[in-house]
């Protein structure tokens, strides 16, 4: 590992330590009560003490996020492929995808939660609605961004529509798809949390957002912070997983994932 | 051209022309016969319809009028096209790029791999089969492109300024290699270039086209045996033909202005 990458790891860690130390100092010096702002050590202590219920909630939130992301990817990619095959279909459906995107999730979530009986399903639908648009938008652009020379080449050799789709359009779309997937991943987690907030006691009563809601009502602020920490860590972990997938798929050929020149 | 030992035609173009839907006349009705085993090069300024003509012959663009007849055994997949840029799939290895035409035709994998290996050998890139296009130089990428064209064992090769983007040293080397390759494989070639020297070095016959609207202005036979070596560039014949073509092209350019 060279010095550059050491810096890129050490610098944010040092920054984080400075922040934690300052946080600890401010709480200790001003003797701020823990129901206003708990110190970092108390948050950690709470996280360890309440690990079982919190971890259980984390798994629920992860399941909602994961299911929604999977659904968004499958449905979004399928729609993109249909859009590219038929301009008519795109013209008919795209405006509704946009409407779905620009309408705030908090405004639709209550309806979805009322209409869908199973609370888990309702949360998954909300998170899917929140995350599907970047998949559709990016993949559609990607499927269209095909080298015209390669299109000629495929035509010259008599490629079928399916061959053009599978061997040319889908690989061309991969970098765009992964860029969309990164955004969609963050949105799916946000969607899952927001939906659970909106659902309140009507939801699964078990995700991380519900923990935050409960902890807030009961003034268990250290626990609220612990749940918040878990959501953040989950978001970072999901981002890293998607980045890793993207690198795995693109590292040998696409500019965005090539190693930096020295 | 009518002697009894004249080889049969590979391409017979009778009055083919191209007018784009927006009214731009890209190509005046053109008459041209390319005989089997000939190496015909078209030179001319930009906008003279050279590329359009190749696209019409390959069937990538329909002609507005006239007819283009490809003789038996000279139409796709025995017709191959080498584009101006390497036009490789960046996500696929060199091997997979060269194998593409065979894959599209549904050839069994083992046969296709064998032909791919052979095509890469012809251009001297067998060691780079597993590399990716990005990892190769511009000249090597162009050779991959030629290998892909050769993979289907074509008899007719259409080449649209294939070496135009390369530096002169690389270009001269590829010209020499390609002169050998085309003669050994007995390819019929229709080649487009901006370079008079490249045209004289490679061809058995050079056509000079004039622009707006495109038409054939003059024709020069280069009657030296092929394949040609680098020493051909130092001969009187090479110099004479280069000067002759240069003059013709100059006349075409001033006429166009």
Coordinates of C-alpha atoms in Angstrom, one line a residue:
Chain A
X1 CA 0.0 0.0 0.0
X2 CA 1.4 3.4 -0.9
X3 CA 1.5 6.6 1.1
X4 CA -1.4 8.1 -0.8
X5 CA -3.9 5.4 0.2
X6 CA -2.6 5.5 3.8
X7 CA -3.5 9.1 3.9
X8 CA -6.9 8.4 2.4
X9 CA -7.6 6.0 5.3
X10 CA -5.8 7.7 8.1
X11 CA -7.1 11.2 7.5
X12 CA -10.8 10.5 8.0
X13 CA -10.1 8.3 11.0
X14 CA -8.1 11.1 12.6
X15 CA -10.9 13.5 11.8
X16 CA -13.4 11.1 13.5
X17 CA -11.2 10.8 16.6
X18 CA -10.9 14.6 16.9
X19 CA -14.7 14.9 16.6
X20 CA -15.3 12.2 19.2
X21 CA -12.8 13.8 21.6
X22 CA -14.4 17.2 21.2
X23 CA -17.9 15.7 21.7
X24 CA -16.8 14.0 24.8
X25 CA -15.1 17.2 26.1
X26 CA -18.1 19.4 25.5
X27 CA -20.5 17.0 27.3
X28 CA -18.1 16.5 30.2
X29 CA -17.1 20.1 30.7
X30 CA -20.6 21.6 30.4
X31 CA -22.1 18.6 32.3
X32 CA -24.8 18.2 29.7
X33 CA -27.4 15.8 31.0
X34 CA -27.7 12.5 29.0
X35 CA -31.3 13.2 28.0
X36 CA -30.1 16.2 26.0
X37 CA -26.8 15.0 24.6
X38 CA -25.2 11.8 25.8
X39 CA -21.4 11.5 25.5
X40 CA -19.9 9.0 23.0
X41 CA -18.9 6.6 25.7
X42 CA -22.4 6.4 27.0
X43 CA -23.7 5.8 23.5
X44 CA -21.3 3.0 23.0
X45 CA -22.2 1.5 26.4
X46 CA -25.9 1.7 25.5
X47 CA -25.2 0.1 22.2
X48 CA -23.5 -2.9 23.9
X49 CA -26.1 -3.2 26.6
X50 CA -29.1 -3.0 24.3
X51 CA -27.3 -5.0 21.5
X52 CA -30.0 -7.7 21.2
X53 CA -33.1 -5.6 20.6
X54 CA -31.1 -3.1 18.5
X55 CA -29.5 -5.8 16.4
X56 CA -32.9 -7.5 15.9
X57 CA -34.2 -4.1 14.6
X58 CA -31.2 -3.7 12.4
X59 CA -31.9 -7.0 10.7
X60 CA -35.5 -6.0 10.0
X61 CA -34.4 -2.6 8.5
X62 CA -31.8 -4.4 6.4
X63 CA -34.4 -6.9 5.2
X64 CA -36.8 -4.1 4.1
X65 CA -33.9 -2.2 2.5
X66 CA -32.5 -5.3 0.7
X67 CA -35.9 -6.5 -0.5
X68 CA -36.7 -3.0 -1.8
X69 CA -33.4 -2.6 -3.6
X70 CA -33.7 -6.0 -5.2
X71 CA -37.2 -5.1 -6.4
X72 CA -36.1 -1.7 -7.6
X73 CA -33.2 -3.3 -9.6
X74 CA -35.3 -6.0 -11.1
X75 CA -38.4 -3.9 -11.9
X76 CA -36.3 -0.8 -12.9
X77 CA -34.0 -2.7 -15.3
X78 CA -37.0 -4.5 -16.8
X79 CA -38.8 -1.2 -17.4
X80 CA -35.6 0.3 -18.9
X81 CA -35.3 -2.6 -21.3
X82 CA -38.9 -2.2 -22.3
X83 CA -38.4 1.6 -22.8
X84 CA -35.5 1.0 -25.1
X85 CA -37.4 -1.6 -27.1
X86 CA -40.4 0.7 -27.6
X87 CA -40.5 4.5 -27.6
X88 CA -44.2 4.3 -27.3
X89 CA -44.1 2.4 -24.1
X90 CA -41.5 4.9 -22.8
X91 CA -43.6 7.9 -23.7
X92 CA -46.6 6.3 -22.0
X93 CA -44.9 5.2 -18.8
X94 CA -42.0 7.5 -18.1
X95 CA -44.1 10.5 -17.0
X96 CA -45.7 8.3 -14.3
X97 CA -42.2 7.2 -13.1
X98 CA -41.3 10.9 -12.8
X99 CA -44.5 11.7 -10.9
X100 CA -43.7 8.9 -8.5
X101 CA -40.2 10.3 -8.1
X102 CA -41.2 13.9 -7.5
X103 CA -44.0 13.2 -5.0
X104 CA -42.5 13.1 -1.5
X105 CA -42.4 9.7 0.0
X106 CA -43.8 10.9 3.3
X107 CA -46.9 12.0 1.4
X108 CA -47.6 8.6 -0.2
X109 CA -46.4 6.3 2.6
X110 CA -49.5 6.6 4.8
X111 CA -51.7 5.6 1.8
X112 CA -49.5 2.6 1.0
X113 CA -49.5 1.6 4.7
X114 CA -53.3 1.8 4.8
X115 CA -53.8 -0.1 1.6
X116 CA -51.3 -2.9 2.1
X117 CA -52.3 -5.3 4.9
X118 CA -48.9 -6.7 5.7
X119 CA -46.8 -4.0 7.4
X120 CA -43.5 -5.5 6.1
X121 CA -44.7 -5.5 2.5
X122 CA -46.0 -1.9 2.9
X123 CA -42.5 -0.8 4.0
X124 CA -40.8 -2.7 1.2
X125 CA -43.2 -1.0 -1.3
X126 CA -42.4 2.5 0.1
X127 CA -38.6 1.9 0.0
X128 CA -39.0 0.6 -3.6
X129 CA -40.9 3.7 -4.7
X130 CA -38.1 5.8 -3.2
X131 CA -35.3 4.0 -4.9
X132 CA -36.5 2.8 -8.3
X133 CA -36.2 6.0 -10.3
X134 CA -32.4 6.3 -10.4
X135 CA -32.3 2.7 -11.6
X136 CA -34.8 3.4 -14.4
X137 CA -33.3 6.7 -15.5
X138 CA -29.6 5.6 -15.5
X139 CA -30.2 2.2 -17.1
X140 CA -32.3 3.7 -19.8
X141 CA -29.7 6.2 -20.7
X142 CA -27.0 3.5 -20.5
X143 CA -28.9 1.1 -22.8
X144 CA -29.2 4.0 -25.4
X145 CA -25.5 5.1 -25.1
X146 CA -24.2 2.6 -27.5
X147 CA -21.2 3.2 -29.8
X148 CA -22.7 3.7 -33.3
X149 CA -19.8 2.0 -34.8
X150 CA -20.5 -1.1 -32.8
X151 CA -24.2 -0.9 -33.9
X152 CA -23.0 -0.9 -37.5
X153 CA -20.8 -3.8 -36.8
X154 CA -23.6 -5.9 -35.2
X155 CA -25.8 -5.1 -38.2
X156 CA -23.2 -6.1 -40.7
X157 CA -22.9 -9.5 -39.1
X158 CA -26.7 -9.9 -39.0
X159 CA -27.2 -9.7 -35.2
X160 CA -30.7 -10.3 -33.9
X161 CA -32.5 -7.8 -31.6
X162 CA -31.8 -10.1 -28.7
X163 CA -28.1 -10.4 -29.6
X164 CA -27.8 -6.6 -29.8
X165 CA -29.6 -6.3 -26.4
X166 CA -27.5 -8.9 -24.6
X167 CA -24.1 -8.5 -26.2
X168 CA -24.1 -4.8 -26.8
X169 CA -26.7 -2.7 -25.0
X170 CA -26.6 -4.4 -21.6
X171 CA -22.8 -4.3 -21.3
X172 CA -22.8 -0.7 -22.5
X173 CA -25.3 0.2 -19.8
X174 CA -23.4 -1.4 -16.9
X175 CA -21.4 1.7 -15.8
X176 CA -24.6 3.8 -15.9
X177 CA -26.5 1.1 -14.0
X178 CA -24.0 0.9 -11.2
X179 CA -24.0 4.7 -10.9
X180 CA -27.7 4.5 -10.5
X181 CA -27.5 1.6 -8.1
X182 CA -25.3 3.6 -5.7
X183 CA -27.9 6.3 -5.5
X184 CA -30.7 3.8 -5.3
X185 CA -29.0 2.0 -2.4
X186 CA -28.9 5.2 -0.3
X187 CA -32.5 6.0 -1.2
X188 CA -33.7 2.5 -0.3
X189 CA -32.3 2.8 3.2
X190 CA -33.7 6.3 3.6
X191 CA -37.1 5.0 2.2
X192 CA -37.1 2.1 4.6
X193 CA -36.5 4.4 7.6
X194 CA -38.8 7.2 6.5
X195 CA -41.6 4.7 5.8
X196 CA -41.3 3.2 9.3
X197 CA -41.4 6.6 10.9
X198 CA -44.5 7.4 9.0
X199 CA -46.0 4.0 9.8
X200 CA -45.3 4.5 13.5
X201 CA -47.3 1.9 15.5
X202 CA -48.9 0.8 12.3
X203 CA -45.6 -0.6 11.0
X204 CA -43.7 -3.7 11.8
X205 CA -43.0 -2.2 15.3
X206 CA -39.5 -3.5 15.1
X207 CA -37.1 -1.7 12.7
X208 CA -34.4 0.8 13.6
X209 CA -36.7 3.8 12.9
X210 CA -39.2 2.4 15.4
X211 CA -36.4 2.1 18.0
X212 CA -35.6 5.8 17.4
X213 CA -39.2 6.7 17.7
X214 CA -39.7 4.8 20.9
X215 CA -36.5 6.0 22.5
X216 CA -37.4 9.6 21.6
X217 CA -40.8 9.3 23.3
X218 CA -39.3 7.7 26.4
X219 CA -36.4 10.2 26.5
X220 CA -33.9 7.3 26.2
X221 CA -31.6 9.6 24.2
X222 CA -28.5 7.4 24.5
X223 CA -30.5 4.6 22.9
X224 CA -31.7 6.9 20.2
X225 CA -28.1 7.8 19.4
X226 CA -27.2 4.1 19.4
X227 CA -29.9 3.3 16.8
X228 CA -28.9 6.3 14.7
X229 CA -25.3 5.1 14.8
X230 CA -26.5 1.7 13.5
X231 CA -28.4 3.3 10.6
X232 CA -25.4 5.3 9.6
X233 CA -23.1 2.3 9.8
X234 CA -25.6 0.3 7.7
X235 CA -25.7 3.0 5.1
X236 CA -21.9 3.1 4.8
X237 CA -21.7 -0.7 4.7
X238 CA -24.3 -0.9 1.9
X239 CA -22.4 1.8 0.0
X240 CA -19.2 -0.1 0.3
X241 CA -20.8 -3.3 -0.9
X242 CA -22.3 -1.6 -4.0
X243 CA -18.9 0.1 -4.7
X244 CA -17.2 -3.3 -4.5
X245 CA -19.7 -4.9 -6.9
X246 CA -19.2 -2.0 -9.3
X247 CA -15.4 -2.4 -9.2
X248 CA -15.8 -6.1 -9.6
X249 CA -17.9 -5.6 -12.8
X250 CA -16.0 -2.7 -14.3
X251 CA -12.4 -2.6 -13.2
X252 CA -10.9 -4.1 -16.3
X253 CA -12.5 -1.8 -18.8
X254 CA -14.3 1.2 -17.6
X255 CA -12.6 4.6 -16.9
X256 CA -14.5 5.1 -13.7
X257 CA -13.0 2.0 -12.0
X258 CA -9.5 2.0 -13.5
X259 CA -6.6 2.4 -11.0
X260 CA -5.2 5.9 -10.8
X261 CA -2.2 6.7 -12.9
X262 CA 0.9 7.4 -10.9
Chain B
X1 CA -10.1 -4.4 -69.1
X2 CA -11.8 -6.8 -71.5
X3 CA -9.0 -9.2 -72.1
X4 CA -10.0 -12.9 -71.7
X5 CA -7.8 -13.4 -68.6
X6 CA -9.5 -10.5 -66.7
X7 CA -10.7 -11.9 -63.3
X8 CA -14.5 -11.9 -62.7
X9 CA -16.0 -9.0 -60.8
X10 CA -16.4 -9.0 -57.0
X11 CA -18.3 -5.8 -56.8
X12 CA -20.3 -4.3 -59.7
X13 CA -21.7 -0.9 -59.0
X14 CA -24.1 0.5 -61.6
X15 CA -25.2 4.1 -61.1
X16 CA -25.6 3.8 -57.4
X17 CA -26.2 7.1 -55.7
X18 CA -27.1 8.5 -52.3
X19 CA -29.2 11.4 -51.3
X20 CA -30.0 11.8 -47.6
X21 CA -33.5 12.5 -46.5
X22 CA -32.5 16.1 -45.8
X23 CA -31.7 16.6 -49.5
X24 CA -27.9 16.5 -49.2
X25 CA -26.5 14.7 -52.2
X26 CA -23.7 12.6 -50.8
X27 CA -22.9 10.5 -53.9
X28 CA -23.5 11.1 -57.6
X29 CA -24.5 8.0 -59.6
X30 CA -21.3 6.0 -59.7
X31 CA -20.1 3.2 -61.9
X32 CA -17.3 1.0 -60.6
X33 CA -16.3 -2.6 -61.0
X34 CA -13.9 -4.2 -58.5
X35 CA -12.4 -7.4 -59.8
X36 CA -11.6 -10.4 -57.7
X37 CA -8.2 -10.2 -56.1
X38 CA -7.9 -6.4 -56.8
X39 CA -6.7 -3.9 -54.2
X40 CA -8.6 -0.7 -55.1
X41 CA -8.1 2.4 -53.1
X42 CA -10.2 5.5 -53.2
X43 CA -8.6 8.8 -52.3
X44 CA -10.3 12.2 -52.1
X45 CA -10.9 15.1 -49.9
X46 CA -13.4 15.0 -47.0
X47 CA -17.0 15.0 -48.1
X48 CA -16.4 13.3 -51.4
X49 CA -18.6 10.3 -50.4
X50 CA -15.9 7.7 -49.9
X51 CA -17.3 6.4 -46.7
X52 CA -20.8 6.6 -48.0
X53 CA -19.8 4.4 -50.9
X54 CA -18.4 1.8 -48.5
X55 CA -21.5 1.9 -46.4
X56 CA -23.7 1.4 -49.5
X57 CA -21.6 -1.6 -50.5
X58 CA -21.8 -3.2 -47.1
X59 CA -25.5 -2.7 -46.9
X60 CA -25.3 -0.5 -43.8
X61 CA -27.1 2.3 -45.7
X62 CA -29.6 1.9 -48.6
X63 CA -28.7 3.5 -52.0
X64 CA -31.2 6.0 -53.3
X65 CA -30.9 4.8 -56.9
X66 CA -28.9 2.3 -59.1
X67 CA -27.7 -1.1 -58.1
X68 CA -24.8 -2.7 -56.3
X69 CA -24.2 -6.3 -57.0
X70 CA -21.9 -8.4 -54.9
X71 CA -20.7 -11.6 -56.6
X72 CA -21.4 -15.0 -55.1
X73 CA -19.1 -15.5 -52.1
X74 CA -18.4 -11.8 -51.6
X75 CA -21.4 -10.7 -49.5
X76 CA -21.6 -10.9 -45.7
X77 CA -20.2 -12.8 -43.8
X78 CA -17.6 -13.2 -46.5
X79 CA -17.6 -9.4 -46.7
X80 CA -15.9 -7.7 -43.8
X81 CA -15.6 -4.1 -42.8
X82 CA -12.9 -2.3 -41.0
X83 CA -14.0 1.0 -39.5
X84 CA -12.1 4.3 -39.1
X85 CA -11.7 3.7 -35.4
X86 CA -11.0 0.2 -33.9
X87 CA -14.6 -0.1 -32.8
X88 CA -13.9 -2.7 -30.1
X89 CA -16.1 -3.7 -27.2
X90 CA -14.2 -2.2 -24.2
X91 CA -15.8 -4.8 -21.8
X92 CA -14.6 -7.8 -23.8
X93 CA -11.1 -9.3 -24.1
X94 CA -9.3 -9.2 -27.4
X95 CA -10.2 -12.8 -28.0
X96 CA -13.9 -12.2 -27.4
X97 CA -13.8 -9.1 -29.7
X98 CA -12.3 -11.1 -32.5
X99 CA -14.7 -14.0 -32.0
X100 CA -17.8 -11.7 -32.1
X101 CA -18.8 -12.2 -35.7
X102 CA -18.5 -16.0 -35.2
X103 CA -20.5 -15.9 -32.0
X104 CA -23.2 -13.8 -33.7
X105 CA -23.4 -16.4 -36.5
X106 CA -23.9 -19.1 -33.8
X107 CA -20.7 -21.0 -34.6
X108 CA -19.8 -23.7 -32.0
X109 CA -17.4 -22.4 -29.4
X110 CA -14.5 -24.7 -30.2
X111 CA -14.6 -23.9 -34.0
X112 CA -14.9 -20.2 -33.2
X113 CA -11.9 -20.3 -30.8
X114 CA -9.8 -22.1 -33.4
X115 CA -10.6 -19.4 -36.1
X116 CA -10.1 -16.7 -33.6
X117 CA -6.6 -18.0 -32.7
X118 CA -5.8 -18.2 -36.4
X119 CA -7.0 -14.6 -37.1
X120 CA -4.9 -13.3 -34.1
X121 CA -1.9 -15.1 -35.5
X122 CA -2.4 -13.4 -38.9
X123 CA -2.0 -10.0 -37.2
X124 CA 0.7 -11.2 -34.7
X125 CA -1.4 -10.6 -31.6
X126 CA -1.8 -14.2 -30.3
X127 CA 0.0 -13.3 -27.0
X128 CA -2.6 -10.6 -26.3
X129 CA -5.7 -12.8 -26.6
X130 CA -6.6 -12.2 -23.0
X131 CA -5.8 -8.5 -22.8
X132 CA -8.4 -5.8 -22.9
X133 CA -8.6 -3.2 -25.6
X134 CA -7.6 -0.4 -23.2
X135 CA -4.4 -2.2 -22.4
X136 CA -3.3 -2.0 -26.1
X137 CA -1.8 0.8 -28.1
X138 CA -3.8 2.4 -31.0
X139 CA -1.9 0.4 -33.6
X140 CA -2.5 -2.8 -31.7
X141 CA -6.2 -2.0 -31.3
X142 CA -6.4 -1.5 -35.1
X143 CA -4.8 -4.9 -35.6
X144 CA -7.4 -6.5 -33.4
X145 CA -10.0 -4.8 -35.5
X146 CA -8.4 -6.3 -38.6
X147 CA -8.2 -9.7 -36.9
X148 CA -12.0 -9.5 -36.2
X149 CA -12.6 -8.7 -39.9
X150 CA -10.5 -11.7 -40.9
X151 CA -12.1 -14.1 -38.4
X152 CA -15.0 -14.9 -40.8
X153 CA -12.4 -15.7 -43.5
X154 CA -13.8 -13.0 -45.8
X155 CA -12.9 -12.7 -49.5
X156 CA -13.8 -9.0 -49.6
X157 CA -12.6 -6.4 -47.2
X158 CA -13.9 -2.8 -47.1
X159 CA -11.6 -0.5 -45.1
X160 CA -12.5 3.0 -44.2
X161 CA -9.3 4.9 -43.4
X162 CA -8.3 2.2 -41.0
X163 CA -4.8 3.6 -40.2
X164 CA -5.8 7.3 -40.4
X165 CA -5.5 8.0 -36.7
X166 CA -2.1 6.4 -36.3
X167 CA 1.3 7.9 -36.3
X168 CA 3.3 7.6 -39.5
X169 CA 5.8 5.0 -38.4
X170 CA 3.0 2.7 -37.1
X171 CA 1.0 3.4 -40.2
X172 CA 3.8 2.5 -42.6
X173 CA 4.5 -0.7 -40.7
X174 CA 0.8 -1.7 -40.7
X175 CA 0.6 -0.9 -44.4
X176 CA 3.5 -3.2 -45.1
X177 CA 2.1 -6.0 -43.0
X178 CA -1.3 -5.6 -44.5
X179 CA 0.1 -5.6 -48.1
X180 CA 1.6 -9.0 -47.3
X181 CA -1.5 -10.3 -45.6
X182 CA -3.9 -9.3 -48.3
X183 CA -1.8 -10.8 -51.0
X184 CA -1.2 -14.0 -49.1
X185 CA -4.9 -14.5 -48.3
X186 CA -5.9 -13.4 -51.8
X187 CA -8.2 -10.8 -50.5
X188 CA -10.2 -8.4 -52.6
X189 CA -9.9 -5.0 -50.9
X190 CA -11.6 -1.7 -51.3
X191 CA -9.7 0.8 -49.2
X192 CA -10.4 4.4 -48.4
X193 CA -7.6 6.8 -47.4
X194 CA -6.6 10.5 -47.3
X195 CA -2.9 9.5 -47.9
X196 CA -1.6 9.4 -51.4
X197 CA 1.5 7.5 -50.3
X198 CA -0.6 4.9 -48.6
X199 CA -2.8 4.5 -51.7
X200 CA 0.2 4.1 -54.0
X201 CA 2.0 1.7 -51.6
X202 CA -1.0 -0.7 -51.2
X203 CA -3.1 -0.6 -54.3
X204 CA -3.3 -2.2 -57.7
X205 CA -5.6 0.7 -58.7
X206 CA -6.3 4.1 -57.2
X207 CA -9.5 6.1 -57.8
X208 CA -9.6 9.8 -57.2
X209 CA -13.0 11.1 -56.1
X210 CA -14.1 14.7 -56.1
X211 CA -16.4 16.3 -53.5
X212 CA -19.9 17.8 -53.4
X213 CA -21.4 15.9 -54.9
X214 CA -19.1 12.9 -54.8
X215 CA -18.0 11.3 -58.1
X216 CA -15.1 9.4 -59.5
X217 CA -12.7 12.0 -61.1
X218 CA -9.8 9.9 -62.3
X219 CA -8.2 6.4 -62.1
X220 CA -4.6 5.3 -61.9
X221 CA -3.2 1.8 -62.2
X222 CA -0.2 0.9 -60.1
X223 CA 1.3 -2.0 -62.0
X224 CA 4.0 -3.2 -59.6
X225 CA 3.8 -6.7 -58.1
X226 CA 2.2 -7.1 -54.7
X227 CA 2.9 -7.6 -51.8
X228 CA 5.2 -4.6 -51.7
X229 CA 8.2 -4.1 -49.4
X230 CA 9.3 -0.9 -47.8
X231 CA 11.9 -0.5 -50.6
X232 CA 9.0 0.1 -53.0
X233 CA 8.7 3.6 -51.4
X234 CA 12.1 4.5 -52.8
X235 CA 11.4 3.5 -56.4
X236 CA 10.8 5.9 -59.4
X237 CA 7.5 4.2 -60.0
X238 CA 6.3 5.1 -56.4
X239 CA 7.5 8.7 -56.8
X240 CA 5.9 9.1 -60.3
X241 CA 2.5 7.8 -59.2
X242 CA 2.5 9.8 -56.0
X243 CA 3.3 13.0 -58.0
X244 CA 0.6 12.1 -60.5
X245 CA -2.0 11.5 -57.9
X246 CA -1.0 14.5 -55.9
X247 CA -1.6 16.7 -59.1
X248 CA -5.0 15.1 -59.7
X249 CA -6.0 15.6 -56.1
X250 CA -4.9 19.2 -56.3
X251 CA -7.0 19.8 -59.4
X252 CA -10.0 18.2 -57.7
X253 CA -9.5 20.4 -54.6
X254 CA -9.2 23.7 -56.6
X255 CA -12.3 22.7 -58.7
X256 CA -14.2 22.2 -55.5
X257 CA -13.4 25.6 -54.1

